[in-house]
Structure formats: structure tokens, C-alpha cells
Tab-separated table of C-alpha atoms in Angstrom:
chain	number	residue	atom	x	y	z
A	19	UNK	CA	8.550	-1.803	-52.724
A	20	UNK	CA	5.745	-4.285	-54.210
A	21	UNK	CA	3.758	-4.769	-50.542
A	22	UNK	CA	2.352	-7.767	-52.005
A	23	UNK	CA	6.259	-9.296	-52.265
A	24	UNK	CA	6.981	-9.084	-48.586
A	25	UNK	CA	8.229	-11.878	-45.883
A	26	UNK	CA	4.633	-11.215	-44.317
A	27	UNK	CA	2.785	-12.670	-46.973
A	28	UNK	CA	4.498	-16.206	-46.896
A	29	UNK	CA	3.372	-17.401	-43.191
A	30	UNK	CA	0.820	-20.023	-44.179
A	31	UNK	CA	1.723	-23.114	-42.529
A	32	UNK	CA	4.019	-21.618	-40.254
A	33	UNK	CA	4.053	-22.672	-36.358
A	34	UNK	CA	5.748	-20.482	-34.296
A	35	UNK	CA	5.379	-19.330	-30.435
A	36	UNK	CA	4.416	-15.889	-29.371
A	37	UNK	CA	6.676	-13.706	-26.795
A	38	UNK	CA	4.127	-12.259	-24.892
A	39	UNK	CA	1.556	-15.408	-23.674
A	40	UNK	CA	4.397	-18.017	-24.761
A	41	UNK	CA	1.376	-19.668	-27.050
A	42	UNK	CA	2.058	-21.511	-29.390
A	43	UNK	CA	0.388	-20.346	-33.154
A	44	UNK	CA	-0.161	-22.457	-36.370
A	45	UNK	CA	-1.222	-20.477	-39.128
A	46	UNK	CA	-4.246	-21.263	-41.334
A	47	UNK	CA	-4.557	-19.289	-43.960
A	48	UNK	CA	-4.681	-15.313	-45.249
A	49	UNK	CA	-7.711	-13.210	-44.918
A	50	UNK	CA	-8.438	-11.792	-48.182
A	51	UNK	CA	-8.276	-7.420	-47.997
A	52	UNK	CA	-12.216	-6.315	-48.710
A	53	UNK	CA	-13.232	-5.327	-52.281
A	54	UNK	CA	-12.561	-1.327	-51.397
A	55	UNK	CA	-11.309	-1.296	-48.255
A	56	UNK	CA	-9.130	0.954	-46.655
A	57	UNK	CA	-7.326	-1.191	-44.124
A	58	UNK	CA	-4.797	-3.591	-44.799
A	59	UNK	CA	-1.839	-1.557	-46.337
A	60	UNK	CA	0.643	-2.146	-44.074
A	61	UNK	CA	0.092	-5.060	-42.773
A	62	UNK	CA	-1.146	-8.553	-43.907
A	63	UNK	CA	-3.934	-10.586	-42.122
A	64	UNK	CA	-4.458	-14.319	-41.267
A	65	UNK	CA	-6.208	-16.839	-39.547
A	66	UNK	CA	-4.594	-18.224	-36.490
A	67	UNK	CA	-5.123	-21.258	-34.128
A	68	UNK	CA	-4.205	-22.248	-30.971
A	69	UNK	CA	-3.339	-25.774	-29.554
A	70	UNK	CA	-6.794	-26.264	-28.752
A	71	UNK	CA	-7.652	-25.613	-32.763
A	72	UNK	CA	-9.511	-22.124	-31.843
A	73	UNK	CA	-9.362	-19.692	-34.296
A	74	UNK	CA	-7.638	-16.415	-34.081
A	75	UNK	CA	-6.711	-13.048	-36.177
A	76	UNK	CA	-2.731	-12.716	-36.674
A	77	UNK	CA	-1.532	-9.481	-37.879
A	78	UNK	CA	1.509	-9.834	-39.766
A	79	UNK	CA	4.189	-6.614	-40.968
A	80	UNK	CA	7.666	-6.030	-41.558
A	81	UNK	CA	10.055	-3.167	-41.999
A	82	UNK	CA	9.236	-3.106	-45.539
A	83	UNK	CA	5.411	-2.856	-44.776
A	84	UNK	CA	6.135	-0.227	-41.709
A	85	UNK	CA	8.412	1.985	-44.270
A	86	UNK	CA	7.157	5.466	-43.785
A	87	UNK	CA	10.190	7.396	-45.163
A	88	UNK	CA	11.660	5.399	-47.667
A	89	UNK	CA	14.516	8.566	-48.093
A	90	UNK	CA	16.035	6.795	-44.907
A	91	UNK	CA	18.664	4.747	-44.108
A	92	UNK	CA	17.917	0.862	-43.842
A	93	UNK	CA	18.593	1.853	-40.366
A	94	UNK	CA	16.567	4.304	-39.232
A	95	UNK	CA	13.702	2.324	-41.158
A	96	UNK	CA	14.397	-0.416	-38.915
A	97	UNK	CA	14.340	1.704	-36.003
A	98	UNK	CA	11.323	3.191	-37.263
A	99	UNK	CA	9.400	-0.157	-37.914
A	100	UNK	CA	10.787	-1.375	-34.666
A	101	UNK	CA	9.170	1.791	-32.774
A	102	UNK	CA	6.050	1.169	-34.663
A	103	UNK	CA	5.984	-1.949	-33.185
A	104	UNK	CA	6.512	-1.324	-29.634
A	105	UNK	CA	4.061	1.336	-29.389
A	106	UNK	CA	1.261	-0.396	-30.805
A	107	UNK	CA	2.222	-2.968	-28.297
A	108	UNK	CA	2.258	-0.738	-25.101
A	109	UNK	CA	-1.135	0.676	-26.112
A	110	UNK	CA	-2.817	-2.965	-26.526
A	111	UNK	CA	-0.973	-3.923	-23.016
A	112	UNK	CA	-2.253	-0.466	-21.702
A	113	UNK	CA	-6.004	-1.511	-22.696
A	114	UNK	CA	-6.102	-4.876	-21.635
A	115	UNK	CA	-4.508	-4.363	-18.280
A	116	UNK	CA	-7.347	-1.448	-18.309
A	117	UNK	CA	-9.846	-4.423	-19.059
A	118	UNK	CA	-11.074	-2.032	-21.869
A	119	UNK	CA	-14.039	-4.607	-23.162
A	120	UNK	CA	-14.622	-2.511	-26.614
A	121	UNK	CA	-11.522	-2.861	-28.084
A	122	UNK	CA	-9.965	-5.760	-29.626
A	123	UNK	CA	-8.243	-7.826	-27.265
A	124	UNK	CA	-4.355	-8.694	-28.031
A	125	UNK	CA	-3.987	-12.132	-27.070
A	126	UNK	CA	-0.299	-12.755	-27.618
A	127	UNK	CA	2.456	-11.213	-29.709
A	128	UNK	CA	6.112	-11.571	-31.011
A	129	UNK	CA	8.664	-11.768	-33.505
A	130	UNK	CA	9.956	-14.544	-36.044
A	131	UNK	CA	12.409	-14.871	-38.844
A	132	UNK	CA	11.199	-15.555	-42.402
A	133	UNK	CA	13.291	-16.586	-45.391
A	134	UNK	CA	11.879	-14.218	-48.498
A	135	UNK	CA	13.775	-14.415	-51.367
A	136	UNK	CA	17.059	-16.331	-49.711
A	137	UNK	CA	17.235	-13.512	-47.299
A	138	UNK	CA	16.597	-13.970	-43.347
A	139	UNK	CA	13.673	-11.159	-42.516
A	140	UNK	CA	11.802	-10.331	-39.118
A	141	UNK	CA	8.252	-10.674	-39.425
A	142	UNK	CA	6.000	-8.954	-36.371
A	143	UNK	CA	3.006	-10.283	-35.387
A	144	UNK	CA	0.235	-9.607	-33.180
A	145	UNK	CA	-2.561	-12.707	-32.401
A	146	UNK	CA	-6.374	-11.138	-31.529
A	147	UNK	CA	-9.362	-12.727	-30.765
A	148	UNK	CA	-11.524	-13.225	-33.868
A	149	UNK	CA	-14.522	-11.480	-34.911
A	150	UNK	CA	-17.098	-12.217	-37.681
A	151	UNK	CA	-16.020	-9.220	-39.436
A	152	UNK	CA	-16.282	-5.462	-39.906
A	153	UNK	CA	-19.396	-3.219	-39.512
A	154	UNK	CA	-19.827	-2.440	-43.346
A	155	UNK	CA	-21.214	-6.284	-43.949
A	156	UNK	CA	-23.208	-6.577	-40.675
A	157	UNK	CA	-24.883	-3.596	-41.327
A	158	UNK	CA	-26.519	-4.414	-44.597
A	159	UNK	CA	-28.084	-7.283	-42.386
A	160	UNK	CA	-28.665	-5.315	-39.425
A	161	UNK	CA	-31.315	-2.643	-41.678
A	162	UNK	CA	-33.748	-5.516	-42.108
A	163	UNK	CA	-34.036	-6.376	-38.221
A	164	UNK	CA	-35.421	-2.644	-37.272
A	165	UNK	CA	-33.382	0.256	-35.777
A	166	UNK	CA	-32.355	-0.786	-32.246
A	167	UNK	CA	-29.025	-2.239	-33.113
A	168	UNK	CA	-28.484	1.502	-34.464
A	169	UNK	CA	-28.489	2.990	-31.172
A	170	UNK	CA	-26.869	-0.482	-29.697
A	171	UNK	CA	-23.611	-0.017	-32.116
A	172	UNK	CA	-23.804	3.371	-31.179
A	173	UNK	CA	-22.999	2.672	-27.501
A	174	UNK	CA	-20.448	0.148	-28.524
A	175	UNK	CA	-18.483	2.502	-30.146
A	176	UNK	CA	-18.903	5.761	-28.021
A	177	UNK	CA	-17.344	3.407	-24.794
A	178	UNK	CA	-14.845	2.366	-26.894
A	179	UNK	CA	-13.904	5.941	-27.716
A	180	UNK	CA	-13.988	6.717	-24.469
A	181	UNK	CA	-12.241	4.118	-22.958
A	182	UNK	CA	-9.278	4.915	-24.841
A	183	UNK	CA	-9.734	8.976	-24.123
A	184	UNK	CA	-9.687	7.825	-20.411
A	185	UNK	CA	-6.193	6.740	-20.991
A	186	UNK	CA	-5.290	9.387	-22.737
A	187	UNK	CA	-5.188	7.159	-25.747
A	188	UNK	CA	-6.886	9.130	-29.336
A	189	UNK	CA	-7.357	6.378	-31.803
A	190	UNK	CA	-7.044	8.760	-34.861
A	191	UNK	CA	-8.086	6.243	-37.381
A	192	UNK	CA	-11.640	5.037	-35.905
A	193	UNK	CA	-13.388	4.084	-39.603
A	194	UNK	CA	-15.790	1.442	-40.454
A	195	UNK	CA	-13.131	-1.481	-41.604
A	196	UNK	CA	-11.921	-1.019	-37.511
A	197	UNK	CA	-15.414	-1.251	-35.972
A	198	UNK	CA	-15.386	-5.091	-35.618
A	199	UNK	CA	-18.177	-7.068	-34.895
A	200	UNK	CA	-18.170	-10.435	-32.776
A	201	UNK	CA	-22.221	-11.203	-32.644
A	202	UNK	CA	-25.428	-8.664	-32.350
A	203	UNK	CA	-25.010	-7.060	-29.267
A	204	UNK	CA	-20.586	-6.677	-28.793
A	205	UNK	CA	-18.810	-4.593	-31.406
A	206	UNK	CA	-15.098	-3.375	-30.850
A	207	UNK	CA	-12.682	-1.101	-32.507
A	208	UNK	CA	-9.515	-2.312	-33.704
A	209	UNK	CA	-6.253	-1.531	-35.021
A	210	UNK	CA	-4.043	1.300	-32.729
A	211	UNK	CA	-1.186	0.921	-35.490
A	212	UNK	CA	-2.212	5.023	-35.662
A	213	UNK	CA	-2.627	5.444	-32.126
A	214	UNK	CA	-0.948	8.558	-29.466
A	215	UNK	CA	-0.741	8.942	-26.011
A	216	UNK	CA	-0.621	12.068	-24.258
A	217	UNK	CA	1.578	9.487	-21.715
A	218	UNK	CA	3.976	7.574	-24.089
A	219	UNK	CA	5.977	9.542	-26.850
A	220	UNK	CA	5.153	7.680	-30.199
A	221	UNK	CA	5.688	7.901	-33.847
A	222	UNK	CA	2.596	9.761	-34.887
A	223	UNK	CA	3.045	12.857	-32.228
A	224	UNK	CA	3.803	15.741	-34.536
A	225	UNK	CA	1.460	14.927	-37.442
A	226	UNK	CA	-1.926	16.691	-37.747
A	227	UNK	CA	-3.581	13.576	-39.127
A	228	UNK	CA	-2.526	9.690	-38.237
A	229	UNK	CA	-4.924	7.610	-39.591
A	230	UNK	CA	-6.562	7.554	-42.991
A	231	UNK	CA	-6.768	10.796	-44.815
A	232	UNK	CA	-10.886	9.707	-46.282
A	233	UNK	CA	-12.119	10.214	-42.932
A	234	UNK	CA	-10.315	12.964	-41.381
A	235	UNK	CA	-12.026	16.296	-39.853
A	236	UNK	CA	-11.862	19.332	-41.669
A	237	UNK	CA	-9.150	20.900	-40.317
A	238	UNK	CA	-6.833	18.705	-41.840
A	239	UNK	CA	-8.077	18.765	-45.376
A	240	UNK	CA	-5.164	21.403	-46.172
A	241	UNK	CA	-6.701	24.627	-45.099
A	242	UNK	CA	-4.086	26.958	-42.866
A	243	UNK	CA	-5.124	25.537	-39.275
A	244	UNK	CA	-2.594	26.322	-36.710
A	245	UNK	CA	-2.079	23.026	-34.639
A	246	UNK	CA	-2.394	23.468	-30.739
A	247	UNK	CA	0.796	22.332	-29.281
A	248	UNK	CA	1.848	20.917	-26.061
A	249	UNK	CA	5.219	20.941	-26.086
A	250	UNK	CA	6.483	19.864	-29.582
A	251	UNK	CA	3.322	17.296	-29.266
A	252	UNK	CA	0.101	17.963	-31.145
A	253	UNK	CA	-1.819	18.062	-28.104
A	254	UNK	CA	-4.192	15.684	-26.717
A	255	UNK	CA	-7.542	18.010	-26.344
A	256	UNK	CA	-6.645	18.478	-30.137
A	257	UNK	CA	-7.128	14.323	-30.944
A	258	UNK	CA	-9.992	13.782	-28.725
A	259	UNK	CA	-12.055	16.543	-30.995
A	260	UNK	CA	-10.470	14.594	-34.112
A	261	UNK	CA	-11.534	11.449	-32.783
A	262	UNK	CA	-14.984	12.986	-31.946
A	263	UNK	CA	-15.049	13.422	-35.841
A	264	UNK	CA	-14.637	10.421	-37.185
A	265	UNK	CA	-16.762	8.722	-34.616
A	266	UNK	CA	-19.721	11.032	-36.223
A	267	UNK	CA	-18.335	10.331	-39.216
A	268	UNK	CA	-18.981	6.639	-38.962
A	269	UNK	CA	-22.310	7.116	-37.104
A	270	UNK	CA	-23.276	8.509	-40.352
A	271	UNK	CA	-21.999	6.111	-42.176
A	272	UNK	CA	-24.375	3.505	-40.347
A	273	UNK	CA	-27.390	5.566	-40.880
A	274	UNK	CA	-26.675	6.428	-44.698
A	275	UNK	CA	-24.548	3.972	-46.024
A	276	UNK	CA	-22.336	7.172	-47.448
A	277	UNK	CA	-18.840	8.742	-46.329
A	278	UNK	CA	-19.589	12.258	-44.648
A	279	UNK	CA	-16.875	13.712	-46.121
A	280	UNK	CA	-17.778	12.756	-49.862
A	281	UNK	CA	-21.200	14.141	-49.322
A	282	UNK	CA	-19.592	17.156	-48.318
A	283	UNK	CA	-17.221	17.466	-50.722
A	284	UNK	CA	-19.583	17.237	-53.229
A	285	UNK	CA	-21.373	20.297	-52.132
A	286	UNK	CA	-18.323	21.939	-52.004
A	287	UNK	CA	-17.542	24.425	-54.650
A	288	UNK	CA	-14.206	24.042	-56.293
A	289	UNK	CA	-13.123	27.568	-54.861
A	290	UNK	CA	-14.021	26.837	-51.155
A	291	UNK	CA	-11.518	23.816	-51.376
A	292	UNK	CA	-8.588	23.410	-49.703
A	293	UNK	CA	-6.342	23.316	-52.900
A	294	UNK	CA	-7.760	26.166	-53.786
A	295	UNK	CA	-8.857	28.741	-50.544
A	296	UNK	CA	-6.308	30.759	-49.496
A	297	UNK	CA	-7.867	32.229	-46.498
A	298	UNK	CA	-7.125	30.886	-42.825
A	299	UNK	CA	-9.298	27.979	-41.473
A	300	UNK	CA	-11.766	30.268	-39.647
A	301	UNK	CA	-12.380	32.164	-43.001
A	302	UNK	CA	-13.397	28.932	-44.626
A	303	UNK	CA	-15.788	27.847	-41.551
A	304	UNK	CA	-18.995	29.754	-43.084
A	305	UNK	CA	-18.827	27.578	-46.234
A	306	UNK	CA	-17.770	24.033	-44.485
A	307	UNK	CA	-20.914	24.392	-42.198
A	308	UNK	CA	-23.138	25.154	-44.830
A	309	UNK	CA	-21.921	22.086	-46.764
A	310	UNK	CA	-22.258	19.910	-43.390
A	311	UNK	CA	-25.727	21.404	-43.255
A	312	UNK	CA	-26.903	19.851	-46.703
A	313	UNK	CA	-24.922	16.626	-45.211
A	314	UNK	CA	-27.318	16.691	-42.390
A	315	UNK	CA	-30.177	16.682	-44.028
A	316	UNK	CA	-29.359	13.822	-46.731
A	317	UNK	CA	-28.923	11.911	-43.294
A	318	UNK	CA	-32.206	12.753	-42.224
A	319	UNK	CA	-33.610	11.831	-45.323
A	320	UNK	CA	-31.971	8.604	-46.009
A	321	UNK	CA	-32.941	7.640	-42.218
A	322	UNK	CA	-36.486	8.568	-43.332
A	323	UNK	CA	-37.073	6.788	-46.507
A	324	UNK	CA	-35.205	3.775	-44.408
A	325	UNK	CA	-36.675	3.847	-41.543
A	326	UNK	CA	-39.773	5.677	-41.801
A	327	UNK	CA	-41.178	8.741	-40.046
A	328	UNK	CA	-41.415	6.531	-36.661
A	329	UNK	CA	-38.045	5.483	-37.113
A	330	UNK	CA	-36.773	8.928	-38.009
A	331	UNK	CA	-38.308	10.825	-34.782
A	332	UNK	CA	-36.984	7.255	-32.791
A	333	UNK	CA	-33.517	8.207	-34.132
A	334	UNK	CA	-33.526	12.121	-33.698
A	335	UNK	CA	-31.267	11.907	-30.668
A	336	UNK	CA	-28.743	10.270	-32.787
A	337	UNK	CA	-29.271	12.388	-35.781
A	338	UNK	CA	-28.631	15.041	-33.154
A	339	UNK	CA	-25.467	13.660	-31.836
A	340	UNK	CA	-23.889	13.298	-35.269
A	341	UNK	CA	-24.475	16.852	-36.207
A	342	UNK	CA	-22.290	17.770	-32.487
A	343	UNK	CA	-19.538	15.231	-33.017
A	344	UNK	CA	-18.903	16.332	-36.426
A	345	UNK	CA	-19.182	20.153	-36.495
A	346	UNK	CA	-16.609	22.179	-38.577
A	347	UNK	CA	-15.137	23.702	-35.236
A	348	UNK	CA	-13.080	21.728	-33.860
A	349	UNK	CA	-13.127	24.087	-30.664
A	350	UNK	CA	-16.909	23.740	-30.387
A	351	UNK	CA	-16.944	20.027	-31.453
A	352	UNK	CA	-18.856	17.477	-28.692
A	353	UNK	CA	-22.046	18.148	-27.073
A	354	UNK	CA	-22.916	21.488	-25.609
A	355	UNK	CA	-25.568	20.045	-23.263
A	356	UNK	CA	-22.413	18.851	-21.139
A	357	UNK	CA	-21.423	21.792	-19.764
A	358	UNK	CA	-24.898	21.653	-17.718
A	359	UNK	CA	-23.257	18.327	-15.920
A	360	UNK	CA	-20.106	19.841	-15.661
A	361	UNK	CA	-18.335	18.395	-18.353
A	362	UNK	CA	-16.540	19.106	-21.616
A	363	UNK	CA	-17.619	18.767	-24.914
A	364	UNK	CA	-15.775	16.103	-25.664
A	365	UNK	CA	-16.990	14.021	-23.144
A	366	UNK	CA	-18.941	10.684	-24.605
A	367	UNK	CA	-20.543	9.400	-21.039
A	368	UNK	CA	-23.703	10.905	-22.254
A	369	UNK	CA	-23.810	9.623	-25.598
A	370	UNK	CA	-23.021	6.561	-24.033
A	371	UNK	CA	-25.925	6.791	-21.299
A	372	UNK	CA	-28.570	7.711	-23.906
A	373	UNK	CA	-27.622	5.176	-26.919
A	374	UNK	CA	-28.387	2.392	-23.945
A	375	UNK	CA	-31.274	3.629	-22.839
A	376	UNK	CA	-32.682	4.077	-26.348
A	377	UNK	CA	-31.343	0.839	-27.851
A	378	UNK	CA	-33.099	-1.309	-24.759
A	379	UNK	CA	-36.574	0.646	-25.509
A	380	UNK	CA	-36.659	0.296	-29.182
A	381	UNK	CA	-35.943	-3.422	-28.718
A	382	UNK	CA	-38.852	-3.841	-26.474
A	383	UNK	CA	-41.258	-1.779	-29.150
A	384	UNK	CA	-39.758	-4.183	-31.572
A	385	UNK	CA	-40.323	-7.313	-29.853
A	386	UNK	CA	-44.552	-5.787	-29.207
């Protein structure tokens, strides 16, 4: 299917009233997909307002869009796309009755017929409040202010983690096109569409890897890496050390302006791939942590000829934290200096603590 021929793409001018606020929407017009972005492909993005003319973002799909087998029956797709549907739905509820403040709010949401092509189609839609954009833009302007809105994202983004690990939620798909950012200080993650609950069965239980394949951890490249189980779920411990993954993964990405695992990769020789190593996951482990080693340290030296030495030994704690949250072991992955609190690796509260604390002093030694 062409996804750029869908009912989704022909709401523009389109007033229609949302089932879960009762709101009534007009749509403006499309948002236009980034020059290389990775978000976008299965669903279609607008501009929103309410009766009061505020502006909103309206996520648009359809069962064409949500196809994920297309060896099914028109059917089951339905069924599938339907089930898509409701579970991202129950998991926005689920974090706005939790008054989670660092994701993207859901405002309203609903259902509408479009004629496309002389055929009646459902189109799904989900209104959100409206941010300025994603983190890849800001942070091109952020560089030339100093570093404390490093350690200020930072925090944004661990408690948004965490907020969702609290509910048992894993995002799976936490990249830099779904860190959105509203104004300085207030950045939120978006898009659950890859979501799982350890508390609501969903479409995405039995797969190793949800969201988008560029930023997964390495034990889903390909290598042999038995999945822990619960049940016939992938288990829930197992997605919070994912998550922990790409959230060092895009920590990196703020302080290098470069995707962990193509740094990696390109240290990588050809026969320690994953097309190619026919060993078991803990075989491979010696050679992915030397490659995340040489990662490391083009991090430290793109923070340094950014940021300078001062900046560099201002940021160590961070640098620190990356090399934790992304470590080739999953089973080690997090921060060991938990375990003197009492706590699991996994656990972000004192990321979170820190990245506060350092983001208020470097703002005062920048305002000196």
C-alpha cells in the first residue's frame, strides 16, 4: 500500500468532534515529516484547533497505516488496527489520570469516516497539546546558550522514563523525534503507539524489539539472546533495561550530535556482527564493550572540543551515566551505585535527583 494514498492524509478542512472530551476539532493543515526522520510512518500529523482557535497536534492513522501483517485477512487487520488503537489509548488515559507531567498530554480522541477514493474509511485520531517541536532542532540552539539545559533535558527525560516504569509502562521507542519540546525548561516524550504494560495485554508483548530498530540495545541486533519470559510475555524487567538503552542512547545523542549505535557499528568488525557471529550473545559481549568503549570516548571528546575542559569535568556525571544506561549487558545495565540505597539498577530517581541539582548550579555559574 502507497502510505502516502491513505484516508488519513485528506483531513484538511475537516471539523469533526472527538469521543473522549466531546471537543469539537477543525483541522488546519499537515505537519510536514522532518528531512530524515524516523517518525511518522504510520501515522500522519496535523495541526488542530479548538473552538477557542488554540492550536493542537492531531494524529491521524487507519487500518491501512496500522497494517503490520499484510498476509492477513482484511479482518484480522482491522482487528489488529483496532487493538492498536485501544491500547495506545488506555496507556495515554493511564498517564494522564497518573498526572504524568513529562509525557505528552492526550487531550481528546475518536473516530470519523473519510471518503478516499469513493470508499467510506475510518480514520483514528488522537488531539495533543502542541509543542514547538522535537529535540534534534532545539538542540542546535540550545549548544550556544552553555551546558545547563544538558543536564535540565536530562531530568526531563529520566522522569519521564520513570514515570511510565512506575506504571509498569516501557516506552520501547524513546528516540530523539519523541523527545518533544514545549519551551526551555519542559520537554516530554511522545508517541506510546510502541508501548507494553506488564498490566494490560497489548500488541507488542511477544516481540524482542517494538519501537525503531536504529536505536535498539544490543541484544536485539540479531545475536542468539534468549528472551526472559513471564508467561508467554517478554517480561517487564527485560523493557525497563531496553528502555534504559535508548534513554543513554539519546543522552548521547544530545552531547554528540551522533547515533550510539552507528558509532558503534562502525568500530565493529564485519565478523563480530550479528549477520555474521555465530556464537551466543554472551560470547559476543567482549567485542560489543570494546566497541562501546571507543563510543565513550568520541563522547568525551566531542563534549570537550564543545564544551571545553570546564564543561567536560561539569558534565562527567552525565558522561558517567550514559556509559551505565547503555552497557552491553543488559543484566548489569542501570547504575550500580543504587544498590547502596537499596535499589535496582534500573532505577532513574537518582539520575533524576542529580541532573536537577546539576542543571540549577550550572545555571547560576552561567548567569556569574
Amino acid at each position: 500500500m502507497d502510505v502516502n494514498n491513505s484516508p488519513s492524509h485528506e483531513l484538511v478542512g475537516k471539523t469533526f468532534t472527538g469521543a473522549k472530551a466531546g471537543l469539537a476539532w477543525q483541522v488546519k493543515s499537515k505537519v510536514s515529516r522532518p528531512k530524515g526522520g524516523t517518525g511518522g510512518t504510520f501515522s500522519v500529523g496535523y495541526v488542530a484547533t479548538d473552538a477557542a482557535g488554540n492550536e493542537y497536534f492531531l494524529k491521524a492513522t487507519d487500518i491501512g497505516l496500522l497494517r503490520i501483517d499484510e498476509g492477513k485477512s482484511k479482518l484480522e487487520q482491522m482487528t489488529d488496527a483496532l487493538n492498536l488503537q485501544r491500547f495506545e489509548r488506555e496507556m495515554l488515559d493511564i498517564c494522564t489520570s497518573s498526572g504524568m507531567n513529562r509525557i505528552v498530554r492526550a487531550v481528546d480522541y475518536g473516530e470519523l469516516e473519510v471518503v478516499h477514493q469513493g470508499i467510506k474509511e475510518f480514520v483514528f485520531f488522537i488531539v495533543f497539546e502542541k509543542a514547538v517541536g522535537d529535540i534534534r532542532a532545539s538542540a542546535r540552539g540550545y549548544r550556544s546558550t552553555g551546558i545547563s539545559w544538558i543536564p535540565r533535558v536530562v531530568h526531563n527525560l529520566a522522569v519521564a522514563t520513570s514515570q511510565l516504569h512506575g506504571k509498569n509502562i516501557s516506552h520501547n521507542d524513546i528516540k530523539p523525534s519523541n523527545l518533544l519540546v514545549f519551551d526551555v525548561a519542559v520537554q516530554k516524550l511522545s508517541d506510546l503507539g510502541r508501548a507494553t504494560c506488564d498490566d494490560h495485554r497489548g500488541p507488542w508483548d511477544n516481540l524482542k524489539e517494538a519501537g525503531d530498530r536504529n536505536y535498539s540495545a544490543p541484544e536485539a541486533w540479531g545475536y542468539q539472546y534468549s528472551l526472559p519470559m513471564t508467561g508467554r510475555r517478554v517480561s517487564h524487567g527485560y523493557r525497563k533495561r531496553f528502555d534504559l538503552y535508548m534513554l543513554g542512547s539519546l543522552i548521547f545523542f544530545l552531547l554528540t550530535e551522533q547515533s550510539l549505535n552507528v558509532v558503534m557499528s562502525i568500530h565493529l568488525r564485519p565478523e563480530y556482527g550479528p549477520t555474521n557471529w555465530s556464537g551466543d550473545f554472551a560470547g559476543i559481549q567482549p567485542y560489543l564493550r570494546d566497541v562501546h568503549g571507543l563510543a565513550m570516548a568520541v563522547m568525551e571528546s566531542e563534549v570537550r572540543e564543545t564544551y571545553g575542559p570546564d564543561g567536560l569535568n561539569n558534565l562527567t556525571e552525565i558522561l558517567q551515566a550514559v556509559k551505565y544506561l547503555t552497557d552491553v549487558d543488559p543484566e548489569v545495565r542501570g547504575d550500580p551505585r543504587n544498590a547502596m540505597s537499596g535499589l535496582r539498577n534500573h532505577d532513574l530517581q537518582r539520575l533524576i535527583s542529580r541532573t536537577d541539582i546539576l542543571s540549577k548550579k550550572l545555571a547560576l555559574m552561567e548567569k556569574s
